[in-house]
Short mmCIF file of C-alpha atoms in Angstrom, two decimals:
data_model
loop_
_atom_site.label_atom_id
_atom_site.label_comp_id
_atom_site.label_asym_id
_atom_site.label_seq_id
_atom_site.Cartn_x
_atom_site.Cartn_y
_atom_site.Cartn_z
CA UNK A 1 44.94 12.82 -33.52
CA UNK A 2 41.24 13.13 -34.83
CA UNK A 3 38.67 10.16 -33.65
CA UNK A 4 36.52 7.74 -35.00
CA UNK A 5 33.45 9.19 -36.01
CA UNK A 6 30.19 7.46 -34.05
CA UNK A 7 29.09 4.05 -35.35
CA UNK A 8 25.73 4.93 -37.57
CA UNK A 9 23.62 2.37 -35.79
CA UNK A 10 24.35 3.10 -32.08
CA UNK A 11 22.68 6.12 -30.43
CA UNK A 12 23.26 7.36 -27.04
CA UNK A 13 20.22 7.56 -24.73
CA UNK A 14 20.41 10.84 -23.54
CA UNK A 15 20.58 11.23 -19.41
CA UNK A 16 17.37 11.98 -16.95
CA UNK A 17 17.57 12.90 -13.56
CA UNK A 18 18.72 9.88 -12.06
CA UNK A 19 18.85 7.41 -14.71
CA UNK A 20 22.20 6.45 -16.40
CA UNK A 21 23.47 7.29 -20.12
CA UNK A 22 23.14 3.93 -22.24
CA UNK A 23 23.85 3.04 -25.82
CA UNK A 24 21.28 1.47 -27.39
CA UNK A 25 20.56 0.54 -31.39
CA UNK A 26 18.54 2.91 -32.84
CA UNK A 27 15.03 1.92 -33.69
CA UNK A 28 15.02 -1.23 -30.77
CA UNK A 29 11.56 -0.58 -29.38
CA UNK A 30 12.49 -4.00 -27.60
CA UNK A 31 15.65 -2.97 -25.85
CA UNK A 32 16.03 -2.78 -22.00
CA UNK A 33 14.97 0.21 -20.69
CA UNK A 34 17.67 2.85 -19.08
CA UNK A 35 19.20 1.71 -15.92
CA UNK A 36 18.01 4.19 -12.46
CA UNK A 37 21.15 6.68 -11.60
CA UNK A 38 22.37 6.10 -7.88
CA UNK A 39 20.10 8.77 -6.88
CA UNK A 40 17.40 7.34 -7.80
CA UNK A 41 18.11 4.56 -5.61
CA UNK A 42 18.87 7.03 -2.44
CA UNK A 43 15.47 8.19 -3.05
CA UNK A 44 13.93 5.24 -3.07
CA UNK A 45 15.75 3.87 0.02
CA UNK A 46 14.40 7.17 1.73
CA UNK A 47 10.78 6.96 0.45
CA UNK A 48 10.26 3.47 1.51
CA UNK A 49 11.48 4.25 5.09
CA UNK A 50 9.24 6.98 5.17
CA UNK A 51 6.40 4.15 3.81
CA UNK A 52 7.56 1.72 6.72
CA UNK A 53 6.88 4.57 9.42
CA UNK A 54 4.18 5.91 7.97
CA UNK A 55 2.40 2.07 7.90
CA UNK A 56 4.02 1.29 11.83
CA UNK A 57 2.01 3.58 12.65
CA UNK A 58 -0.98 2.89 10.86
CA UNK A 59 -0.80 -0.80 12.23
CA UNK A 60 0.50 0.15 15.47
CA UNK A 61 -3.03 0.40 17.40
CA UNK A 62 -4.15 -3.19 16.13
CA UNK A 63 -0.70 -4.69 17.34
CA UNK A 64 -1.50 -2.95 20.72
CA UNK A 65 -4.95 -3.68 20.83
CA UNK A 66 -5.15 -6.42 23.75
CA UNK A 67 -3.54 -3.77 26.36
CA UNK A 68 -5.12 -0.98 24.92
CA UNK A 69 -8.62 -2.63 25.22
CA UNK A 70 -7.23 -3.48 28.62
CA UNK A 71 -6.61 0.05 29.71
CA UNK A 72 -8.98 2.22 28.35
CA UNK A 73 -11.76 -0.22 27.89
CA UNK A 74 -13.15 -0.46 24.34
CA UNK A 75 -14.94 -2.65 22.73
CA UNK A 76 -14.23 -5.03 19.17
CA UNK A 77 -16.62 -2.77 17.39
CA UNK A 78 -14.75 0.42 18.88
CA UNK A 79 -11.70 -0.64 17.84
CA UNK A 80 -12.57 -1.74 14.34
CA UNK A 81 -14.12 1.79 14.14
CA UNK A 82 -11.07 3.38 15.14
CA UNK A 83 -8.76 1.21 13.11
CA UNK A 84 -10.98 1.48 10.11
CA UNK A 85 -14.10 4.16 9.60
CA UNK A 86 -12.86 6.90 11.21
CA UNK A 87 -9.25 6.53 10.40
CA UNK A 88 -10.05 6.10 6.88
CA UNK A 89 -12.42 9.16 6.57
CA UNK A 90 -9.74 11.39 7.16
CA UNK A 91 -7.09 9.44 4.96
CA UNK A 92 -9.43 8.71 2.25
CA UNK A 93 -10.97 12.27 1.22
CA UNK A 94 -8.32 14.33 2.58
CA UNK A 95 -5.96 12.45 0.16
CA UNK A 96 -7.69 14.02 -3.04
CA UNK A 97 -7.21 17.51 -2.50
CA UNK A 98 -3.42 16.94 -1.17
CA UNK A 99 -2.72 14.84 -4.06
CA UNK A 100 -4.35 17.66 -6.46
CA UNK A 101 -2.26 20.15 -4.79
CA UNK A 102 0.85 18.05 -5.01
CA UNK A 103 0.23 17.67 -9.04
CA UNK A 104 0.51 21.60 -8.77
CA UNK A 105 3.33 22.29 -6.30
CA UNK A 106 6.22 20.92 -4.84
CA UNK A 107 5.88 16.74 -3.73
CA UNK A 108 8.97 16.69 -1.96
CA UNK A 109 7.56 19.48 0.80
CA UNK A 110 4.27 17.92 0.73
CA UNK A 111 5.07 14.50 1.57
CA UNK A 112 7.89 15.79 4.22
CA UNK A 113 4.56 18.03 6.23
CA UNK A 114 2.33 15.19 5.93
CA UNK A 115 5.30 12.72 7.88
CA UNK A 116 5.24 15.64 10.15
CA UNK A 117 2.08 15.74 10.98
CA UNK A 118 1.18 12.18 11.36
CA UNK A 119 4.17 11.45 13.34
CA UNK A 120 2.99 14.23 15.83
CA UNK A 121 -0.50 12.81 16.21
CA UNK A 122 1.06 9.49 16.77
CA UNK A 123 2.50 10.97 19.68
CA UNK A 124 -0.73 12.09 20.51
CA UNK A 125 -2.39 8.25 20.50
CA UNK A 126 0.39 7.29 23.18
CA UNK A 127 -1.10 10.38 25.43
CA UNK A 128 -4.48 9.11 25.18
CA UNK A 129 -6.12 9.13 28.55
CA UNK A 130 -9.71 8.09 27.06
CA UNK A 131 -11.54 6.56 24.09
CA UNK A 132 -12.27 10.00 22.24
CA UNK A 133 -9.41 11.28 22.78
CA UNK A 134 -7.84 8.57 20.84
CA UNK A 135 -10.76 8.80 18.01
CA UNK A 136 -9.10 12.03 17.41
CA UNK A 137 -5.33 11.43 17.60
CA UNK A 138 -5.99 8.31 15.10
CA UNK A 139 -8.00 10.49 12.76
CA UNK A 140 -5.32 13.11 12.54
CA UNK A 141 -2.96 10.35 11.74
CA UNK A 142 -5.00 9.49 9.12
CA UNK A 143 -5.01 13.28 8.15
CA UNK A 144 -1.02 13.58 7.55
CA UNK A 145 -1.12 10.33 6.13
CA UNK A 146 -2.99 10.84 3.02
CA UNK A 147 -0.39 12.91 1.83
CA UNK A 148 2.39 9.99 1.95
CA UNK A 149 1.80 7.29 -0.12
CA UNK A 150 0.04 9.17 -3.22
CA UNK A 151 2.87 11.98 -3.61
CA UNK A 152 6.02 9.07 -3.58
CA UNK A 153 4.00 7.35 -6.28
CA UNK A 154 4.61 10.32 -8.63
CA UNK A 155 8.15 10.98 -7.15
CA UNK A 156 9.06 7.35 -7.75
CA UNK A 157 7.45 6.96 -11.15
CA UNK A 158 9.38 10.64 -12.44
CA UNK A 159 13.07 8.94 -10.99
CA UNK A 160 12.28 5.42 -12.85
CA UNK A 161 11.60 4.59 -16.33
CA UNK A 162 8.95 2.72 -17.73
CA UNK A 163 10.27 -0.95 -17.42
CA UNK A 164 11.96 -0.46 -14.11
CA UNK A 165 9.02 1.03 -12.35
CA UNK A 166 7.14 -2.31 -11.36
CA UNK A 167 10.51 -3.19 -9.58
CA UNK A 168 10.84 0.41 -8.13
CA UNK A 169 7.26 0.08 -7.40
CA UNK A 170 6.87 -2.92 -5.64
CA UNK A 171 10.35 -2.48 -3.57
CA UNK A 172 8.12 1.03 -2.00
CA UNK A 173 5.90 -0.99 -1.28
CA UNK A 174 8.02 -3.05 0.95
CA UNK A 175 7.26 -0.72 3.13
CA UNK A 176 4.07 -2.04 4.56
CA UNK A 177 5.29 -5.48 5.05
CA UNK A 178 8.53 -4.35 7.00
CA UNK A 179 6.52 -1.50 8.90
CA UNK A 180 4.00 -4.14 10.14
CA UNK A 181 6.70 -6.59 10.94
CA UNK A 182 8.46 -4.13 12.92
CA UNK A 183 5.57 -2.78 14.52
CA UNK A 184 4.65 -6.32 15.62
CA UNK A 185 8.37 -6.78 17.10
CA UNK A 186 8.88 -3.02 18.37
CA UNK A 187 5.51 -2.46 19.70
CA UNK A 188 4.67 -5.75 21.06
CA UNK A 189 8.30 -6.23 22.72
CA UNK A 190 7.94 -2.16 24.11
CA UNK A 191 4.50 -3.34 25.55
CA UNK A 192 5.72 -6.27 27.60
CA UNK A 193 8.94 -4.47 29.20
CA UNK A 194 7.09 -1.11 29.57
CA UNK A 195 4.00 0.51 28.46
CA UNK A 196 2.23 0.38 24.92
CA UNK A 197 1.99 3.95 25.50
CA UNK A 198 6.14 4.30 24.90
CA UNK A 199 6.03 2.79 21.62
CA UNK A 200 3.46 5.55 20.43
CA UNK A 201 6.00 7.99 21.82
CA UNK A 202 9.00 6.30 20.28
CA UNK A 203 7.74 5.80 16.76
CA UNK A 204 6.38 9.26 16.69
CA UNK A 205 9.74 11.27 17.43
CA UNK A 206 11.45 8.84 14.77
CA UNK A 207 9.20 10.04 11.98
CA UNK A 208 9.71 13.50 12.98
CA UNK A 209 13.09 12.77 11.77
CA UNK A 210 12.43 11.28 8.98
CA UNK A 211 10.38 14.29 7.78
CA UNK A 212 13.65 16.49 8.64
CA UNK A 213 15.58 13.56 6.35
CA UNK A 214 13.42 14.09 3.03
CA UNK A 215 12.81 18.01 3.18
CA UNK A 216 16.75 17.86 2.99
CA UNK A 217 17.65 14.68 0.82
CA UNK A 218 15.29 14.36 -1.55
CA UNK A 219 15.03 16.33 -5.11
CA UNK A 220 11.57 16.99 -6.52
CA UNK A 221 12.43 15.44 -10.07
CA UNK A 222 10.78 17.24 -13.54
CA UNK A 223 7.21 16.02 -14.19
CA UNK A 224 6.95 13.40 -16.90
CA UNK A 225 11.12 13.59 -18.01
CA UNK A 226 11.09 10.35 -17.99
CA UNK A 227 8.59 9.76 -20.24
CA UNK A 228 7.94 10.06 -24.29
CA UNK A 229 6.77 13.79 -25.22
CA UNK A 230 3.34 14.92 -25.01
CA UNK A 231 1.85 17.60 -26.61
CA UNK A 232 -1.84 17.36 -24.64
CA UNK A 233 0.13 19.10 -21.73
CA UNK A 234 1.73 22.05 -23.03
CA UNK A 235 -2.15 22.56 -24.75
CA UNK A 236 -4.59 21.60 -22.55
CA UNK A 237 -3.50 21.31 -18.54
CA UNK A 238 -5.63 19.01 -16.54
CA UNK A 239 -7.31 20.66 -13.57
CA UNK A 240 -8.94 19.09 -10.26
CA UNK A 241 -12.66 18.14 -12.25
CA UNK A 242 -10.86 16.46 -15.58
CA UNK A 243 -8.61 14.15 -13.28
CA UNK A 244 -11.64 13.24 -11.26
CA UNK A 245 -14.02 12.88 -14.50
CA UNK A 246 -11.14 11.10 -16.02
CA UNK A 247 -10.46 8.34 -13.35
CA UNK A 248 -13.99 7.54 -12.62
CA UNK A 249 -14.83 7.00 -16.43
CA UNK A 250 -11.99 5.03 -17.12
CA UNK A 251 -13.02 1.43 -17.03
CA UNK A 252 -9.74 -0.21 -16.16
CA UNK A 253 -8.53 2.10 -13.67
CA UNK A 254 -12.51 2.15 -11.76
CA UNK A 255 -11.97 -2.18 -12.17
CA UNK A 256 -8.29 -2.01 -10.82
CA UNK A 257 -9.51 -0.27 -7.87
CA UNK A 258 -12.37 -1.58 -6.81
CA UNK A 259 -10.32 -4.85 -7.02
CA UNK A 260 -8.07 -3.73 -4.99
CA UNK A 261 -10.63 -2.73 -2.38
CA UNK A 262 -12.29 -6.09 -2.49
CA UNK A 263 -9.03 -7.37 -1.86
CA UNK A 264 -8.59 -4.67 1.10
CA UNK A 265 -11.28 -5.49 2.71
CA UNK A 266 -9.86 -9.03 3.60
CA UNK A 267 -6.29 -7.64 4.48
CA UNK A 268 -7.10 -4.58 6.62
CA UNK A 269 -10.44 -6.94 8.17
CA UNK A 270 -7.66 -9.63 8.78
CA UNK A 271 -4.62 -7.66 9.63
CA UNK A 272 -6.53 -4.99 11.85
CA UNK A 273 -7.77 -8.29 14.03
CA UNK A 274 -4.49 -11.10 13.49
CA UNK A 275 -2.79 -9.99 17.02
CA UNK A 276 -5.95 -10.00 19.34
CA UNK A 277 -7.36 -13.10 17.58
CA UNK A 278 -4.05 -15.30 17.80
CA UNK A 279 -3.98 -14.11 21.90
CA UNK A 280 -7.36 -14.56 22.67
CA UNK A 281 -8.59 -17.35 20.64
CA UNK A 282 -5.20 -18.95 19.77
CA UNK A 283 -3.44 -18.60 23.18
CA UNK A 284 -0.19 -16.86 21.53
CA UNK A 285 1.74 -14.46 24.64
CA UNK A 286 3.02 -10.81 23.57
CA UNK A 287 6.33 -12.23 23.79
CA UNK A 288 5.40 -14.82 20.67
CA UNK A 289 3.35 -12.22 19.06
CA UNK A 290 7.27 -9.67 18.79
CA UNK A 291 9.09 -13.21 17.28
CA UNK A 292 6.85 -15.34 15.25
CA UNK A 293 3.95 -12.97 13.95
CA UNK A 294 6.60 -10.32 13.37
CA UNK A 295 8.51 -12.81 11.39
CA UNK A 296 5.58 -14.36 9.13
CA UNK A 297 4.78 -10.69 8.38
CA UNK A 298 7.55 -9.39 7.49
CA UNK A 299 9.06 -12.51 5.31
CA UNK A 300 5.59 -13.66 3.98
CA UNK A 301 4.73 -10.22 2.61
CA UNK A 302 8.16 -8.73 1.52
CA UNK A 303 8.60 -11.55 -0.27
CA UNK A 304 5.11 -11.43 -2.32
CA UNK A 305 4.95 -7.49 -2.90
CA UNK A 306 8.61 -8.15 -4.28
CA UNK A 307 7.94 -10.78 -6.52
CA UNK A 308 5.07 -9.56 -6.91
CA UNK A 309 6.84 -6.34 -9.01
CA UNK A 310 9.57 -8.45 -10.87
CA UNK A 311 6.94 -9.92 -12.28
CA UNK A 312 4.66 -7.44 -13.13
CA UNK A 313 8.01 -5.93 -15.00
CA UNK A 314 8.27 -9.29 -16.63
CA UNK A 315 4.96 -10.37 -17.87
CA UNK A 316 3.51 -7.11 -18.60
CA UNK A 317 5.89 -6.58 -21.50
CA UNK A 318 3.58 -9.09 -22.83
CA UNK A 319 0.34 -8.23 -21.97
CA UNK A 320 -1.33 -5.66 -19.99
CA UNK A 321 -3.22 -8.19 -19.35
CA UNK A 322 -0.91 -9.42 -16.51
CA UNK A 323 -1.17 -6.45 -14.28
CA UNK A 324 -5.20 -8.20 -13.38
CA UNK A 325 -4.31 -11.84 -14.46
CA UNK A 326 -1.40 -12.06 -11.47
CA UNK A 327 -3.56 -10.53 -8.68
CA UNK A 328 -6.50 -12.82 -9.56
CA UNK A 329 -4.20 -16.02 -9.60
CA UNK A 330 -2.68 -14.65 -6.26
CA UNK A 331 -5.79 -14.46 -4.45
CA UNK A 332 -7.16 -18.24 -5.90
CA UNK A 333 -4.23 -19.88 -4.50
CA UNK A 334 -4.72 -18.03 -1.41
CA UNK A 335 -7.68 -19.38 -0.56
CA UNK A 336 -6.92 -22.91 1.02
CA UNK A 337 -4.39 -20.84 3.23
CA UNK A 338 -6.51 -18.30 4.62
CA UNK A 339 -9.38 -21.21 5.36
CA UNK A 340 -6.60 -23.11 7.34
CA UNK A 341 -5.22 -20.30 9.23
CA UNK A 342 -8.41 -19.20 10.86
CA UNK A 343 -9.52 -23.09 10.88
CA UNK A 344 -6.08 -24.43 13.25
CA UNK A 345 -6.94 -25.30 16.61
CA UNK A 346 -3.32 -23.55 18.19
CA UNK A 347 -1.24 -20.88 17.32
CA UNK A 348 1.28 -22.71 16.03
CA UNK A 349 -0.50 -24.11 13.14
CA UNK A 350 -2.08 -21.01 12.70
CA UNK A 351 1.20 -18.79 11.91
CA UNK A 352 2.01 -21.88 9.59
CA UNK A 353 -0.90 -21.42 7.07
CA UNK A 354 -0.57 -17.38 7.37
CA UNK A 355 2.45 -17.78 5.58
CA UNK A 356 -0.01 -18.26 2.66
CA UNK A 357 -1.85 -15.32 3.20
CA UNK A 358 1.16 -13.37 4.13
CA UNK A 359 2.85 -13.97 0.62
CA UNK A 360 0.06 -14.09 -1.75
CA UNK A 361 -2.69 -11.67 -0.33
CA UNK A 362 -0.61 -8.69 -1.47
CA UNK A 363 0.40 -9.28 -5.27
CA UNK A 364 -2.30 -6.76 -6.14
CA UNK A 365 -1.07 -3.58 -4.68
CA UNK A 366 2.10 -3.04 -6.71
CA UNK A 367 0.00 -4.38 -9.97
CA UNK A 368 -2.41 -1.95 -9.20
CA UNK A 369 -0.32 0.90 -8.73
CA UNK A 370 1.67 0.60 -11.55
CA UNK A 371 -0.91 0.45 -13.68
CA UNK A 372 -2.67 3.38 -12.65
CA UNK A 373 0.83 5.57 -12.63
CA UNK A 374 1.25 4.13 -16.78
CA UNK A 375 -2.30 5.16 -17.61
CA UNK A 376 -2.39 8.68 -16.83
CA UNK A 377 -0.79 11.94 -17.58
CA UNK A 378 2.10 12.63 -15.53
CA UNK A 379 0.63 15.80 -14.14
CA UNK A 380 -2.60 13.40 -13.18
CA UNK A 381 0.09 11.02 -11.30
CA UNK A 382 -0.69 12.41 -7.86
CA UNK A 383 -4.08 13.20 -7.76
CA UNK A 384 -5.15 9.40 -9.50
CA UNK A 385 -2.99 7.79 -6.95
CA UNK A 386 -4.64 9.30 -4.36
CA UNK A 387 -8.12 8.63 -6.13
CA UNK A 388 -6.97 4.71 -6.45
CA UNK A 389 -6.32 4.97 -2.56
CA UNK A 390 -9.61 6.59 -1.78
CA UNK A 391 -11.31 4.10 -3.69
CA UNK A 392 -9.66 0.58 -2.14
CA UNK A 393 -8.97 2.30 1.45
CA UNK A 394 -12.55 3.33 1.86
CA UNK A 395 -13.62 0.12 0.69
CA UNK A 396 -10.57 -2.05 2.61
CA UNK A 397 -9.54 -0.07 5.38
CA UNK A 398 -12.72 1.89 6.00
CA UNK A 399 -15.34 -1.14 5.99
CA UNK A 400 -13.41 -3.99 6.20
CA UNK A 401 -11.96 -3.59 9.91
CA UNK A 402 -15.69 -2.32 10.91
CA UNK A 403 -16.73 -5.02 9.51
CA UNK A 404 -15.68 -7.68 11.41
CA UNK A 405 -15.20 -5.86 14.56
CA UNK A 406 -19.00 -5.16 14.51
CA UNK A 407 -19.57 -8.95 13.20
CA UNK A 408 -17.51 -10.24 16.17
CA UNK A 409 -19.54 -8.61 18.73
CA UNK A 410 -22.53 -9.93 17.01
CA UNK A 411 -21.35 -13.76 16.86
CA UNK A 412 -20.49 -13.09 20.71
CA UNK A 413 -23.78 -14.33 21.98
CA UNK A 414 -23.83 -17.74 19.87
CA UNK A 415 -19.81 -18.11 19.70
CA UNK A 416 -18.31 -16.51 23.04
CA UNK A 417 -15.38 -18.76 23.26
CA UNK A 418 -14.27 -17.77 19.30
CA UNK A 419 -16.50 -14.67 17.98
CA UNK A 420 -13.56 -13.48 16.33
CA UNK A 421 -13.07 -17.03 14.13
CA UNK A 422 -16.26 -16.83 13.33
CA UNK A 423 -16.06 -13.36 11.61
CA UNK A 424 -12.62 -13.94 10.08
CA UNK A 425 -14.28 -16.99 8.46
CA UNK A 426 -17.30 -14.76 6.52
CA UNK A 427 -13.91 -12.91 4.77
CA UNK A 428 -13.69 -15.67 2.12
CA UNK A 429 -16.42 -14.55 -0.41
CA UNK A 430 -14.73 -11.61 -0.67
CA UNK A 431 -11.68 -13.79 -2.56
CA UNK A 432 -14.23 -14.61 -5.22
CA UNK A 433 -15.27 -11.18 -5.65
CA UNK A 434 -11.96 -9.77 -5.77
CA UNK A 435 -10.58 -12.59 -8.29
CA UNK A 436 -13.93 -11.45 -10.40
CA UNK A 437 -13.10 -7.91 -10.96
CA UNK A 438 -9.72 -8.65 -11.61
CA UNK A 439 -10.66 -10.80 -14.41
CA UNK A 440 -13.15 -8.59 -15.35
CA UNK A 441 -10.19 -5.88 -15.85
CA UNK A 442 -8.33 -8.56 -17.69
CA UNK A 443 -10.96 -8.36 -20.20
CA UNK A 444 -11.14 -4.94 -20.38
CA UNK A 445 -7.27 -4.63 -20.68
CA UNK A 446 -7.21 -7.47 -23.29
CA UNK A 447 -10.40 -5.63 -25.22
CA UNK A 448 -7.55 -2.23 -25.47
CA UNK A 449 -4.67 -3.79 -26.47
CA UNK A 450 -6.82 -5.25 -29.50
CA UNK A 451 -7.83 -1.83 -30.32
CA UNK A 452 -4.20 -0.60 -29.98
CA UNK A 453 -2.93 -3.01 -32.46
CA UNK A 454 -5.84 -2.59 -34.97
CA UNK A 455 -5.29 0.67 -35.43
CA UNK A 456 -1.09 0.44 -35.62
#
């Protein structure tokens, strides 16, 4: 018995590595894109856990920093050094040559090393005895962390299709949220029962796990099979100098990241600071710190880097204009929030206007990432991640904890009771520069897409 021949109109969309077969009308440029394979969900469940460790321990010495100032006896400015310049030296420049050499060789190995590595300096931090030897420990943390987050930008992007990668996107970067959230529970709860030092020691020997997990789970996927054919890289390979030349002199990726940093600066000056300012100023215990912090964390910002992806998914298709027009209306709204929070007389009140901050402060990250990963080659993917990072973190997570550690010791003389309120407050002109250069990429964005459809 002979079958029906295939309907003329329907063509079937041929499987990638871990995206489903579809049937799809041919010539609907409007049609959903492919639905991800369950692999590319494994992946993606395994990346993100690797995200969550690798940000514990980021966070981990600002969660700790009350007993940690207790015991080894450093200073606000110290820590914000520690938490911020020095760790982001390391994570900032080191994470261009990794992500070069991951564009080149094999992700998958890369990023399992680098979880390697930081996990055994994290170990380190916990044997700490004195302030440099800590300097050190955090700064070869922030060594085997810049080759994380850069490499499972390109991993994710090559096991999603355009359309689905905002969601893919901004469910990675759940990470942060849930890392800091557990941190706050884990390492806070660890710290009243035992020592702070055990939860360095904990959290270190579960990411040398978790490095064992994704050398043997995860599949380095083909560069770019996801995406429509391009001739520019069987012709004319990019090397180390045309990535670099090429993200610096493009305006909207240079205006997504330095909005991003501005942005930055506020979380990583807030977040490095939230714990010891809501004991010492606000009165909250250790014990509240592991339940309600830990809970306003990790609801408030799961919640806005997830929406914050559907709807980058959603309104994009659009306008490109939407990956700057959401972060800028994120951080306006924010505002009122942030002024209240550092504003409430208790702690109580306090962890009720974070909420704000929590959700909305963090709408830029996926936004910005996605935007970078659609603009480039996919053998650029790794290396202009990793510039994007070097750009905000040096900016965010390099100044912005100095920042206001230095500014609190300064205010200590005129303000001893609440130094630290006093800095947090001189955070909010940094929303109005932020919201500026995102609508300043708007433009820019807008400005392209009238180009693009003049000349189609």
């Amino acid at each position: 018995m002979s079958s029906l021949p295939p309907s003329p109109d329907i063509t079937q969309i041929p499987a990638e590595p871990g995206v489903k077969p579809r049937l799809e009308p041919d010539g609907d440029a409007a049609a959903s894109p492919p639905a991800p394979g369950r692999r590319a969900w494994v992946v993606l469940v395994i990346l993100c856990f690797v995200y969550v460790l690798n940000f514990l321990d980021r966070q981990l010495l600002s969660i700790l920093a009350k007993p940690i100032q207790d015991t080894l006896g450093i200073s606000d400015s110290q820590l914000g050094l520690i938490g911020g310049l020095y760790f982001a030296f390391f994570y900032c420049f080191i994470a261009i040559p990794v992500g070069w050499l991951a564009d080149k060789t094999n992700r998958v190995g890369i990023l399992a090393l680098a979880c390697a590595i930081w996990s055994a300096a994290t170990i380190a931090c916990g044997a700490a005895r004195n302030y440099g030897q800590l300097v050190v420990a955090r700064m070869t943390v922030g060594f085997g962390e810049a080759g994380g987050v850069p490499p499972s930008y390109a991993i994710i992007t090559d096991y999603f299709p355009k359309g689905r990668r905002g969601t893919a996107l901004g469910i990675f970067n759940l990470g942060p949220p849930i890392g800091a959230a557990l941190g706050i529970a884990f390492g806070a709860s660890i710290a009243a029962a035992f020592s702070w030092r055990d939860a360095f020691y904990v959290l270190g020997g579960v990411g040398l796990v978790a490095a064992i997990v994704v050398a043997v789970f995860v599949r380095e996927p083909k560069r770019g099979g996801l995406d429509a054919p391009n001739p520019e890289l069987a012709s004319e390979p990019s090397g180390f100098w045309v990535t670099l030349k090429m993200f610096f002199s493009h305006k909207a990726l240079m205006l997504a990241a330095l909005g991003s940093g501005a942005t930055q600066f506020i979380t990583y000056g807030l977040g490095n600071f939230t714990a010891l300012f809501l004991m010492r100023e606000k009165g909250m215990t250790l014990n509240e710190i592991a339940v309600w912090y830990a809970l306003v964390v990790g609801i408030g910002m799961s919640a806005g880097i997830f929406t914050s992806g559907w709807a980058i998914d959603r309104f994009t298709r659009i306008s490109k204009r939407y990956y700057a027009l959401i972060p800028a209306a994120s951080l306006a709204l924010c505002i009122p929030f942030y002024i209240g929070f550092v504003w409430a007389p208790g702690w109580q009140l306090a962890t009720l206007f974070l909420i704000g901050p929590s959700f909305l402060n963090y709408f830029y990250l996926s936004s910005s990432v996605a935007l970078v990963q659609e603009e480039v080659r996919p053998d650029q993917r790794v290396m202009s991640g990793a510039l994007l990072l070097l750009v905000m973190n040096f900016i965010g997570l390099g100044l912005g904890p100095t920042y206001v550690g230095i500014a609190s010791d300064l205010f200590r003389a005129s303000f001893p009771d609440n130094s630290l309120q006093t800095a947090l407050y001189t955070l909010v002109p940094f929303y109005g520069l932020a919201i500026a250069l995102f609508l300043a990429l708007a433009r820019v964005l807008a400005r392209e897409e009238a180009k693009q459809g003049g000349a189609s």
